[in-house]
XYZ file of C-alpha atoms in Angstrom:
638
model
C 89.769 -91.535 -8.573
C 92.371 -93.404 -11.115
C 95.449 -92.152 -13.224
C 96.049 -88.595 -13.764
C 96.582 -87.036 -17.124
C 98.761 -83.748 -17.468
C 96.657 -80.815 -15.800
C 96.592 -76.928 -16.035
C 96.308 -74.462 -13.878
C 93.129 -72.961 -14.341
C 91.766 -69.823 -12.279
C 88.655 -67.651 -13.816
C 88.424 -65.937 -10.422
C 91.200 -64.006 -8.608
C 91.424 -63.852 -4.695
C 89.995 -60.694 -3.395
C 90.454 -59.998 0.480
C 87.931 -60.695 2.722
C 86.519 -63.630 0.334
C 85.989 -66.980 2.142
C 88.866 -69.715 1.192
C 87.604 -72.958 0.268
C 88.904 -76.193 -1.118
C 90.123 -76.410 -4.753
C 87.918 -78.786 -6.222
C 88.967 -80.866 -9.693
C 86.345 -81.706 -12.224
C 84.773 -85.125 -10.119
C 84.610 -87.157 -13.180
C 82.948 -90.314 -12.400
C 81.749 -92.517 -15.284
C 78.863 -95.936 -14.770
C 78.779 -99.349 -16.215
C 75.276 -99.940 -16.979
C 75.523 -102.822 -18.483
C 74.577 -103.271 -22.498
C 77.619 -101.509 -23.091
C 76.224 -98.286 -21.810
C 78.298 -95.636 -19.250
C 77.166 -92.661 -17.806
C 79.420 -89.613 -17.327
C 79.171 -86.932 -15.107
C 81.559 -83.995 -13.781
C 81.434 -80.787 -12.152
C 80.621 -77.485 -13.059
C 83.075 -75.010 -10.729
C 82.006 -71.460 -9.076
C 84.700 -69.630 -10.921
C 83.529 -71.582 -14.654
C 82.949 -68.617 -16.630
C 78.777 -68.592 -17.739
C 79.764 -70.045 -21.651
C 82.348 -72.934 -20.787
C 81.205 -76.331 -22.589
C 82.948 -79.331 -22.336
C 84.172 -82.282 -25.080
C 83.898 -85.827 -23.784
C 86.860 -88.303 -24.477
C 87.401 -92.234 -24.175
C 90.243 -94.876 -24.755
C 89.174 -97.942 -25.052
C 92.172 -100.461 -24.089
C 95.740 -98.941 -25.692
C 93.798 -96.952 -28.126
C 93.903 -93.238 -29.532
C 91.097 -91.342 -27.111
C 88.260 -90.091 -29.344
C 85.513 -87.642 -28.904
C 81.855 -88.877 -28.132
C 80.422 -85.711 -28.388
C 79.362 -84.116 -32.229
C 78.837 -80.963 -30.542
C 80.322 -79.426 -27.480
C 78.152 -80.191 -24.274
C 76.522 -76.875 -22.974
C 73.390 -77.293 -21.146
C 74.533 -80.391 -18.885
C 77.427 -82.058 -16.701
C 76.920 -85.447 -17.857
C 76.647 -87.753 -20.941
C 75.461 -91.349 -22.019
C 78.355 -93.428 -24.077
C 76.581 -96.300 -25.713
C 77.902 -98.982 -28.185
C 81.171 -99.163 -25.228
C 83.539 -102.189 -25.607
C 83.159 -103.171 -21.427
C 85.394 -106.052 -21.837
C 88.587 -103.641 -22.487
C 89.706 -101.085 -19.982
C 88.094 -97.575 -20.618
C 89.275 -94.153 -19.415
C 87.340 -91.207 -19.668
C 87.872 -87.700 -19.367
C 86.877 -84.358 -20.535
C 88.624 -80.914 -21.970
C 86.828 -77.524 -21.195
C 86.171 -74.983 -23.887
C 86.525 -71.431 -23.163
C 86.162 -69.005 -25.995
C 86.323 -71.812 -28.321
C 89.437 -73.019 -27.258
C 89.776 -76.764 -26.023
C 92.000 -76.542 -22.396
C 93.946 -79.630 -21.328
C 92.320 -82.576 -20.092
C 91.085 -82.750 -16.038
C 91.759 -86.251 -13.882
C 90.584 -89.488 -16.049
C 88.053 -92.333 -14.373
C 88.760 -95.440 -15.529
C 86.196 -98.192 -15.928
C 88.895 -101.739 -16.050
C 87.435 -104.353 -18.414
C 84.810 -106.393 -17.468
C 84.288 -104.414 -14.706
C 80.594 -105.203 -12.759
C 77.589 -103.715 -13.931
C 76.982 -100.972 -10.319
C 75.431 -97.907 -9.495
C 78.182 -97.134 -6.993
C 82.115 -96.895 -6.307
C 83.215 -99.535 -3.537
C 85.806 -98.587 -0.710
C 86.741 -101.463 0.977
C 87.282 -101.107 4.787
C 89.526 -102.294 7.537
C 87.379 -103.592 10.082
C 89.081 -102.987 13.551
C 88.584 -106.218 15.420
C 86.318 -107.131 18.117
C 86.823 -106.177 21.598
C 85.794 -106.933 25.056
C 84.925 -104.933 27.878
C 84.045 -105.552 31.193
C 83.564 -109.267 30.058
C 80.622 -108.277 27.450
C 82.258 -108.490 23.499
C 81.327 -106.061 21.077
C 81.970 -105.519 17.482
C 82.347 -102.910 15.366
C 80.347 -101.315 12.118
C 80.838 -98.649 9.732
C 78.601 -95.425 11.423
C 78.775 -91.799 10.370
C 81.177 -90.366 7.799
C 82.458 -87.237 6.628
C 84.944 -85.749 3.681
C 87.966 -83.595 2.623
C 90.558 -82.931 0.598
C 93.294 -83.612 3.190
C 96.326 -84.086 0.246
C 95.464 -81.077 -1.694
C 95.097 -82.702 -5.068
C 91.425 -81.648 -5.436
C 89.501 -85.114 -4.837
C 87.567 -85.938 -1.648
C 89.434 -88.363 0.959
C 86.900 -90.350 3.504
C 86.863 -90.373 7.293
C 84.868 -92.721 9.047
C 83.557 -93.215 11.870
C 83.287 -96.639 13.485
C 80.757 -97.112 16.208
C 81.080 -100.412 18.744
C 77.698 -102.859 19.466
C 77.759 -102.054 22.720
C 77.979 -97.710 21.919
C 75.877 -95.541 24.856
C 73.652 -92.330 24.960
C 74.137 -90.079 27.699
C 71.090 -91.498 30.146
C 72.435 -95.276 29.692
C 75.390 -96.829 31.676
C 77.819 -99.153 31.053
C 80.995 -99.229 29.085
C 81.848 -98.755 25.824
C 84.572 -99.783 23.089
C 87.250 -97.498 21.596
C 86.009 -94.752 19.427
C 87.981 -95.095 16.093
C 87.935 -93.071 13.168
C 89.716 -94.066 10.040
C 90.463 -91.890 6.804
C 90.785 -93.284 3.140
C 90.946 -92.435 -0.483
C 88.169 -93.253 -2.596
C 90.256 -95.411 -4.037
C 90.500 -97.516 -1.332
C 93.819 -96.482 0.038
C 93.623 -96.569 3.842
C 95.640 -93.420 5.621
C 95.152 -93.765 9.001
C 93.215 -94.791 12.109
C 92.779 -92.718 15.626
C 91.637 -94.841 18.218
C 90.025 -92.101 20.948
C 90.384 -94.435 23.952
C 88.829 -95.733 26.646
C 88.503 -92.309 28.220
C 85.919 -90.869 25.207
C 82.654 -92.541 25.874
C 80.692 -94.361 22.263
C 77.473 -93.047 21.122
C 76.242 -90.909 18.903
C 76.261 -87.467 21.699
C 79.454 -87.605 22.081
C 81.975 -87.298 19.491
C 81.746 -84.952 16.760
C 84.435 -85.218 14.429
C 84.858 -81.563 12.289
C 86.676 -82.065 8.860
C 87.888 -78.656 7.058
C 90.644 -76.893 5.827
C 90.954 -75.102 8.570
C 93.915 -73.049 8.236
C 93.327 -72.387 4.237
C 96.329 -73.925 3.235
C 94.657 -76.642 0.706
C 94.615 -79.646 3.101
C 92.102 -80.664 5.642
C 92.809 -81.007 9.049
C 90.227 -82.973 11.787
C 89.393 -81.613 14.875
C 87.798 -83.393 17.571
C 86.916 -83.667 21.131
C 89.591 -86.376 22.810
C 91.337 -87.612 26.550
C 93.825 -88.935 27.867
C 94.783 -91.988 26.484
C 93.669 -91.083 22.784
C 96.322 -92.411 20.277
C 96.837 -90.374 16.969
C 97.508 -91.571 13.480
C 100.797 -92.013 13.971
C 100.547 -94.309 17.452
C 101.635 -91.072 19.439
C 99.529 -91.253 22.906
C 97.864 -87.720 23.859
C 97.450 -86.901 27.475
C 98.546 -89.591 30.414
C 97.473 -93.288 28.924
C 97.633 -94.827 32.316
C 94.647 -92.855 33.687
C 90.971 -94.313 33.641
C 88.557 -91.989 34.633
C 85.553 -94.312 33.816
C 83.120 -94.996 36.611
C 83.236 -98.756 38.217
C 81.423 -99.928 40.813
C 77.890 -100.509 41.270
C 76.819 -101.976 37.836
C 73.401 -101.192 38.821
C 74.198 -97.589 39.199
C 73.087 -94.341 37.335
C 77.091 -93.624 37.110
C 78.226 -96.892 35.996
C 80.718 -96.864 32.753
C 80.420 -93.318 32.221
C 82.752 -90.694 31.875
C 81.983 -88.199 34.847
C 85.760 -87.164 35.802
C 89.654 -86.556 34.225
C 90.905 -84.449 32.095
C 88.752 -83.125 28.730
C 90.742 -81.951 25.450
C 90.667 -80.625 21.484
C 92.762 -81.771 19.603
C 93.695 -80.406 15.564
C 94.856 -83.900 13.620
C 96.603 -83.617 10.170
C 94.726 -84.715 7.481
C 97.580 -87.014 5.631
C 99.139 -88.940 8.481
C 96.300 -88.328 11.402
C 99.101 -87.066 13.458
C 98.021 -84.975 16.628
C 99.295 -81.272 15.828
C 97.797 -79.355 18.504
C 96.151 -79.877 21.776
C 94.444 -77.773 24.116
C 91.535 -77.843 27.613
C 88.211 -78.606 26.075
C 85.937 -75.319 26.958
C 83.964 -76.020 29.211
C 84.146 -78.320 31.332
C 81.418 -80.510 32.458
C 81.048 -79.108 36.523
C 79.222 -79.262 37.403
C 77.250 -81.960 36.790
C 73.878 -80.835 37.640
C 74.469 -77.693 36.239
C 72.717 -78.490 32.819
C 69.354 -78.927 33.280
C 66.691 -76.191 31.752
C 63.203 -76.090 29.946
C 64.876 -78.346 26.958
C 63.419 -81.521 26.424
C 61.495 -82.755 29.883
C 62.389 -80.214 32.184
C 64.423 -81.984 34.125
C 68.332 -82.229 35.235
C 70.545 -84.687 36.523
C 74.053 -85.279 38.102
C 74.989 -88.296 36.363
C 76.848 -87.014 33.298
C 73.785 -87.232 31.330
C 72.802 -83.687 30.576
C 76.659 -82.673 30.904
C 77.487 -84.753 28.291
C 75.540 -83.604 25.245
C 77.280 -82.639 22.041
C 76.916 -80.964 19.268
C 79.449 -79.490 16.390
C 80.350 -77.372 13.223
C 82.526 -75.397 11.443
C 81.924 -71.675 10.118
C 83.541 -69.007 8.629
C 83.339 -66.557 11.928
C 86.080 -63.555 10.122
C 84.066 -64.288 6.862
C 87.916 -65.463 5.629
C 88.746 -68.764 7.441
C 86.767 -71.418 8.797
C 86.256 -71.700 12.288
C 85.034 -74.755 14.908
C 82.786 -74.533 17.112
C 82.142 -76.862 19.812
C 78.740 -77.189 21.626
C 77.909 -78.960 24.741
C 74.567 -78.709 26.706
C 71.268 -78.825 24.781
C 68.289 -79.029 26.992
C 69.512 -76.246 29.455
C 72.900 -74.200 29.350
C 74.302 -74.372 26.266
C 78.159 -73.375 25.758
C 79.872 -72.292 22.543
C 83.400 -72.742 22.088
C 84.921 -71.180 19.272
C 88.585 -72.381 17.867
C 90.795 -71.556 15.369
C 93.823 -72.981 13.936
C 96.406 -70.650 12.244
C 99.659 -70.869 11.956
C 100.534 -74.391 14.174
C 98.169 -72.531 16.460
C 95.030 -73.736 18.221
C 93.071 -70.839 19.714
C 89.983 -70.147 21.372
C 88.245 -67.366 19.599
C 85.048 -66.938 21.460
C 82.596 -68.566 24.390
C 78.971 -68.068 24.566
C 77.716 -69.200 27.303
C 73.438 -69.287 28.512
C 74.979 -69.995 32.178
C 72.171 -70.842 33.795
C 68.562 -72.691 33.378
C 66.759 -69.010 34.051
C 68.314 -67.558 30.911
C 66.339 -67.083 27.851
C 69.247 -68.641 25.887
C 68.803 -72.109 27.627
C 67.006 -74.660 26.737
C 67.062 -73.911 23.212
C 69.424 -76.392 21.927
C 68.725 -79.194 19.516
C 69.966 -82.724 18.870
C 72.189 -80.839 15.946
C 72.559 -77.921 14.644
C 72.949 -75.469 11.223
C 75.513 -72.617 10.117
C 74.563 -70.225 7.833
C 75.350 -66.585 7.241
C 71.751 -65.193 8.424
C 72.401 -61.296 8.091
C 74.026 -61.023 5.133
C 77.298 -59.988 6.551
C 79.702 -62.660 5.124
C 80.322 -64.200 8.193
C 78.210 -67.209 9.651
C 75.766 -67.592 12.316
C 75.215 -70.797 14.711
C 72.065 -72.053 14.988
C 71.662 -74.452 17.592
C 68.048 -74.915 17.336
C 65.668 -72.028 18.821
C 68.770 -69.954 19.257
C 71.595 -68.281 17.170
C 74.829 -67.016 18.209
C 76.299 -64.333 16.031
C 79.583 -64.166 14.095
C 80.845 -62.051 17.202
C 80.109 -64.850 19.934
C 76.769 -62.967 20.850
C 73.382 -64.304 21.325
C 71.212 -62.955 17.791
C 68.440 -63.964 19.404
C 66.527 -66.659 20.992
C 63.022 -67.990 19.931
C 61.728 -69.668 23.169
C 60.739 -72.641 20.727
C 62.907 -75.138 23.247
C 64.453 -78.228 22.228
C 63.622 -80.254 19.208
C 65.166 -83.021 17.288
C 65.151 -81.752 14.051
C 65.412 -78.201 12.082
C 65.990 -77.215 8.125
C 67.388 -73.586 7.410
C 67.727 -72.326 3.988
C 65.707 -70.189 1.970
C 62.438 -71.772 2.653
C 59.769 -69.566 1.154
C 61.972 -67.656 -1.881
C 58.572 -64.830 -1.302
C 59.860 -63.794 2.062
C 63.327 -61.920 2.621
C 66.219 -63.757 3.570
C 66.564 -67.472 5.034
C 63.664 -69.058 6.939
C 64.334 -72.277 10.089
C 61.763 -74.389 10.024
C 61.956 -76.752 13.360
C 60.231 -79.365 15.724
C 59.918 -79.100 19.204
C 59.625 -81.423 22.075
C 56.621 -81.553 24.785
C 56.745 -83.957 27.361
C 55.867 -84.493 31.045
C 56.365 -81.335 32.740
C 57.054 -79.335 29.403
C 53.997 -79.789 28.535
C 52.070 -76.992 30.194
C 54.428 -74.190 28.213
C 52.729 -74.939 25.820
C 55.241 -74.701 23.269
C 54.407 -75.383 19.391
C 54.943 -78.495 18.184
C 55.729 -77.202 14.768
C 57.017 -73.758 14.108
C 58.817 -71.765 11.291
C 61.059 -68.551 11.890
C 62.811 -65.640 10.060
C 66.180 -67.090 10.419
C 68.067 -63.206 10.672
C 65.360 -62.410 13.627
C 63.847 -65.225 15.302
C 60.334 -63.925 14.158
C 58.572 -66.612 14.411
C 55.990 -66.633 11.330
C 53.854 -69.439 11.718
C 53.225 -72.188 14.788
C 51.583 -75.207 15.161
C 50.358 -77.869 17.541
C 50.902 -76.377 20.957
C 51.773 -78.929 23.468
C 52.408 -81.666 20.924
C 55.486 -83.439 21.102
C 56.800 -83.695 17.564
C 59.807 -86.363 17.068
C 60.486 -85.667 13.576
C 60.104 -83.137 11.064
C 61.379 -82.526 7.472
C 61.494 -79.469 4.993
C 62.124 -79.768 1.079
C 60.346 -78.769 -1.696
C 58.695 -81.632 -2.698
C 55.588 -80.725 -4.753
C 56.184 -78.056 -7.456
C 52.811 -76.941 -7.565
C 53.373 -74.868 -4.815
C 56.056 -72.033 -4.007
C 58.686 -72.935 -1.811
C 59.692 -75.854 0.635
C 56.832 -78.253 1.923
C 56.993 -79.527 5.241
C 55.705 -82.377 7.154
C 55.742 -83.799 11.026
C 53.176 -83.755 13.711
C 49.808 -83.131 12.720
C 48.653 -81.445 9.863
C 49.693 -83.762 7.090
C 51.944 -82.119 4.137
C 51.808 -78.568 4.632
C 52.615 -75.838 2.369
C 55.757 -73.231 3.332
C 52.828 -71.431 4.981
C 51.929 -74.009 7.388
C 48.717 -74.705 5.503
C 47.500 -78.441 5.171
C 47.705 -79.447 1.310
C 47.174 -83.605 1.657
C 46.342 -85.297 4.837
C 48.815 -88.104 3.533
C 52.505 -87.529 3.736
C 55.370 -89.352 2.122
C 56.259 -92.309 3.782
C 59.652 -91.109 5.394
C 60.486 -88.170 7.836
C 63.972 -88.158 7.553
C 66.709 -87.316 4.741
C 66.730 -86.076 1.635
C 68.550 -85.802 -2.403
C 68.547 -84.300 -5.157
C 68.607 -87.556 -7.147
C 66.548 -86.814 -10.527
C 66.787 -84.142 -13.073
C 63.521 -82.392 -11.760
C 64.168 -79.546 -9.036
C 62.327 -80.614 -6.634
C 64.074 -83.129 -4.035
C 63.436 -86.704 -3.398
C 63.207 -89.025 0.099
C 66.180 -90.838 1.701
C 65.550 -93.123 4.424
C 67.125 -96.174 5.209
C 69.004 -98.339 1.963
C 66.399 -95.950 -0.526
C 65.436 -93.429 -2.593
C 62.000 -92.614 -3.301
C 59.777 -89.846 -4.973
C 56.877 -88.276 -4.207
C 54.200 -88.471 -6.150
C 52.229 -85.238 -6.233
C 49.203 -86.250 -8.257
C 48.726 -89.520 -6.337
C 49.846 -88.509 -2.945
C 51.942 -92.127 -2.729
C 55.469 -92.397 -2.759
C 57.208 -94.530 -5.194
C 60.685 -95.959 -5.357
C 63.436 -95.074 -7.291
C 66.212 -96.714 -6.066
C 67.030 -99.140 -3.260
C 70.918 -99.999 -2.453
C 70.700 -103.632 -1.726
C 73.029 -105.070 0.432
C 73.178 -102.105 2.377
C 72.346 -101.087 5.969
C 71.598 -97.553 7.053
C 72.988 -96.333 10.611
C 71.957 -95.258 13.792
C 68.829 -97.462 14.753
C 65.712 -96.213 14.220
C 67.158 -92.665 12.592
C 68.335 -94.607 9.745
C 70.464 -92.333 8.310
C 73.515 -92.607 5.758
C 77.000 -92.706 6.520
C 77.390 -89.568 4.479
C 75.110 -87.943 1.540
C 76.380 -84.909 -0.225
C 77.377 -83.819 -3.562
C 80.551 -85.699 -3.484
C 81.551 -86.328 -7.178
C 79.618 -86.050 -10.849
C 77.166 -83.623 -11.676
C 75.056 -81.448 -9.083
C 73.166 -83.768 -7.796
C 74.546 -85.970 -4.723
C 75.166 -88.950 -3.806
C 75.076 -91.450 -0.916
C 77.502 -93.319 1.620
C 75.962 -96.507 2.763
C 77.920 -99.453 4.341
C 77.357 -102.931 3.693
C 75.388 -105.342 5.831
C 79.345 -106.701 6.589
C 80.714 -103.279 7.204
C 83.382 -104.485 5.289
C 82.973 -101.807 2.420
C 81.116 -98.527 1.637
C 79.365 -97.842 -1.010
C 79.103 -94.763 -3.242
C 75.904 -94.725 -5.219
C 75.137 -91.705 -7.543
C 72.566 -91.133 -10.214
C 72.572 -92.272 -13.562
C 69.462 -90.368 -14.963
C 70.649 -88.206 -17.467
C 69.919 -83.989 -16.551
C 69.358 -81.436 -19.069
C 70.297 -78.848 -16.503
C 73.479 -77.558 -15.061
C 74.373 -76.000 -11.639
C 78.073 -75.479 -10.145
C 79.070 -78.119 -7.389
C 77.009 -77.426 -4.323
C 80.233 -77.961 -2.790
C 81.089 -74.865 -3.706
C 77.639 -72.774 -1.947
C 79.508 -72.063 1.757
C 76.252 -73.025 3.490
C 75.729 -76.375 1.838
C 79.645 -77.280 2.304
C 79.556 -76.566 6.326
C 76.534 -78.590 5.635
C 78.408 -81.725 5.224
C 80.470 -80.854 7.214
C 77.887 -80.565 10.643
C 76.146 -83.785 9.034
C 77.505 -86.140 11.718
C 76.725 -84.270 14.400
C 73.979 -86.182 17.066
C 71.107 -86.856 15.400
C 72.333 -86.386 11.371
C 70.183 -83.927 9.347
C 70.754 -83.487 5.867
C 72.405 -80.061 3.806
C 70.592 -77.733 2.321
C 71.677 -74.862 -0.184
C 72.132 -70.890 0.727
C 69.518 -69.655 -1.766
C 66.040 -71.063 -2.847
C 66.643 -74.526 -5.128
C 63.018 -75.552 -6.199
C 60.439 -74.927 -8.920
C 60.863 -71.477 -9.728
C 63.987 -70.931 -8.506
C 66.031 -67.814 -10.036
C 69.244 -67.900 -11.513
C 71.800 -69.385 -9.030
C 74.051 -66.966 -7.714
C 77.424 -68.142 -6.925
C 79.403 -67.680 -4.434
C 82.321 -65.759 -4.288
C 85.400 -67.587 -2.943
C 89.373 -67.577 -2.899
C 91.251 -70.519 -3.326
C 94.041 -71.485 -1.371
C 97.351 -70.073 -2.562
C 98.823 -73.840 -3.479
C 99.860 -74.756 -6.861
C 96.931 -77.000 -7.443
C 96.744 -78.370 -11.106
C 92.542 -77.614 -12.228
């Protein structure tokens, strides 16, 4: 995030075959004018820390000798309040780990210039691509979903954006769109690069789904998205034939109009430093045909109008339980396809399809408006759950759950008294639909599709939300459709429910998780049954309509909790806000637990859910167990 002292290499883990590789993180330092010449400090406890490390806290004020704040080394925490700071001079601070007593070299510095503003958040300022027109109707563009990755390998998080245009489509509506752009920049505000998709890759919140991973294990990100001819990379280099426009004209009254229905469909693998196109391939499947999609999902019904065709979903997963894997999803409310790809070696491959083929198979119909990876069986490799489905590792069908469609799903360890990981999911009922009969609300084993408790049959539930909110009672508390705040059980503990359905973060030092909806943070009050604010970001819009949802929230930086993206009413910055309230506890980087990290990176996909952690984090959680990971064979500096 600023200048870099001398580093060390610093392993406590070795690489043992058949261990997932994952990003070499540095320490996050990030450090918080709060004004009265008070900074907080946080950084990141890493998977391979041995159990004992503690940490000494330094800062240089102006050209100053650094000093130590701390009397004692810091054990029990990731973070510490300076007080009695000099603001007006420049301030770096930075830490030194102590293992067996001995003080290691310094990690990456933050540094707080003087007079900097009293904020609760790191500013990136943006490039705004400029306004368009289209068809004669303008449109403008603002700052929409985001994701993260190391793409230069030095250990810090790089940005990539999404930009949406005013005039961006769903499936069912016509007309025509702007350029899909996505930009990448450090959080330092450097801007890399900027793919514009083209006119051939339809706006809107279905369609693109941009995956951001080190794919090939090699230290650096790549991106990996759907594109067309037309698309230009990073680098201005034009993929596919940009003369061709295989958008719909005609009748501007007509169900076709402005779509996408025709041409050419690709994937494409970008580099993460330049946004250069490295590899490009046929998108599996393709959409034909177009009334081939329909299924129990949703209404019932189908179409031939690119609506139903044109329904995505994405992720990435660790499929060989050694190197991550996308997978690409189209269909959700009947056939649903899986496509599987890998890049090795300057290679992009398709590993596996699964395909549902048809509206009569059980697999159809299941698919959500996103989707969750997590290793389900406990065989090191991950499952895809696309809703009331999973695929396994293998490109099988695990099972299916007959729940249908829904719009929104949680998967984690749920209820920490039952085996395993537990999906907890609400389902669509409308016109036709509605005689299955389906359950509104429903929870399942996530390894079987058992489904151990249902609710509300016939009910069409919009939104639905698992966390554990209230610590009186043992594992995650849900809410959505009737039935008020229910325990992990499905039983009704307060007829009132917080006043959001939507995201969540771990924002305080308590274990249970707090509210995010819209430019806020609130808490539940357990005792009162009200929810109370803890934080509101002002100046800041959330994204897509009425889902109001963050560019980005994850644990991107600090200590374990995480923080959020949010772009300005202007769109001409984001904004990085974390927590200042001091913990007493410590955990290692959730970026560092597999199933939170594909977490962030499925979190744009459709309609954005938020992460969620491999094992049971609530009150009366058990020692966290870490992962075990490799690191890519680079000579990264810890």
């Amino acid at each position: 995030m600023s200048k870099t002292l001398p580093l060390l290499l610093f392993f406590f883990s070795t690489a043992v075959a058949g261990q997932r590789v994952m990003e070499n993180l540095d320490r996050g330092m990030i450090a918080i004018n709060q004004g009265n010449g008070k900074v907080y400090i946080g950084w990141r406890l890493l998977v391979n820390d041995p159990e004992d490390i503690a940490f000494n806290v330094y800062r240089s004020t102006g050209k100053a000798a650094a000093v130590r704040l701390n009397l004692q080394p810091v054990t029990n925490s990731t973070n510490f309040i300076d007080s009695n700071v000099d603001l007006s001079e420049t301030n770096s601070y930075f830490i030194k780990p102590l293992v067996n007593k001995k003080e290691l070299s310094a990690g990456k510095p933050f540094i707080i210039p003087g007079n900097a503003p009293v904020q609760q958040y790191l500013s990136i300022p943006l490039q705004v691509p400029p306004p368009g027109e289209v068809m004669g109707n303008k449109y403008t563009y603002s700052a929409n979903d985001a994701s993260v990755g190391d793409l230069d390998g030095d250990g810090e998080y790089e940005i990539i954006l999404k930009w949406e245009p005013s005039n961006a489509r769903n499936p069912p509506q016509t007309g025509f769109t702007g350029d899909q752009i996505i930009d990448a920049y450090k959080l330092n505000g450097k801007f890399l690069w900027r793919i514009d998709l083209g006119k051939n890759i339809r706006s809107g919140a279905a369609y693109t789904q941009f995956m951001v991973y080190d794919f090939d294990g090699d230290g650096k990100a790549e991106m990996i998205c759907k594109t067309a001819d037309g698309t230009i990379d990073g680098k201005g280099k034009i993929i596919g034939d940009s003369t061709k426009d295989w958008r719909t004209y005609g009748d501007a009254k007509g169900p076709m109009y402005g779509k996408v229905a025709d041409g050419p469909e690709y994937i494409t693998v970008f580099d993460g430093m330049t946004g250069a196109a490295l590899a490009t391939e046929k998108y599996i499947p393709t959409r034909y045909p177009l009334d081939g999609w329909g299924g129990i999902g949703g209404n019932g019904g189908n179409d031939n109008t690119a609506g139903r065709s044109d329904r995505f979903t994405a992720c990435v997963a660790y499929l060989d339980g050694k190197l991550p894997s996308a997978v690409f999803v189209r269909g959700w409310y009947g056939r649903s396809v899986l496509a599987a790809w890998d890049w090795r070696n300057g290679k992009l491959t398709n590993r596996w399809v699964f395909d549902s083929k048809d509206k009569d198979n059980p697999y159809s119909g299941m698919g959500n408006h996103g989707l969750s990876v997590a290793d389900v069986d406990n065989d090191g490799k991950d499952e895809i759950c696309i809703g009331a489905m999973t695929v396994d590792d293998n490109g099988k069908g695990l099972y299916t759950t007959g729940l249908r469609h829904g719009d929104a799903m949680h998967l984690s360890d749920l209820d920490p008294s039952h085996p395993g990981l537990e999906v907890f999911g609400i389902h669509e009922n409308e016109e036709k639909t509605v005689a299955l009969n389906t359950p509104g609300v429903a929870m399942f084993d996530a390894k079987t599709g058992e489904i151990l408790w249902s609710q509300s049959p016939g009910i069409d539930v919009g939104r639905g939300v698992a966390a554990d909110i209230d610590p009186r009672y043992p594992g995650f508390e849900n809410w959505g459709g009737p039935g008020g705040l229910r325990d992990v059980h499905g039983k009704t503990i307060s007829e009132k429910t917080p006043s959001s359905c939507n995201f969540l973060v771990w924002w305080d030092d308590d274990l249970t998780r707090e509210l995010l909806d819209g430019n806020h943070i609130d808490k539940w009050d357990w005792n009162t049954s009200e929810t109370k604010r803890l934080l509101t970001a002002e100046g800041c819009t959330a994204n897509n309509g009425t889902k109001a949802t963050p560019c980005l929230s994850a644990d991107l930086f600090g200590d374990w909790r995480e923080e959020v993206v949010w772009r300005t009413t202007d769109n001409k910055e984001l904004r990085i806000y974390t927590t200042t309230i001091p913990s007493s506890r410590r955990f290692y980087t959730f970026m560092q637990d597999p199933q939170y990290r594909l977490g962030i990176a499925w979190q744009n996909t459709a309609y954005n859910q938020p992460p969620h952690t491999s094992f049971y984090f609530g009150e009366g959680m058990k020692q966290v167990k870490k992962a075990t990971i490799q690191f890519p064979k680079i000579n990264f500096r810890q």
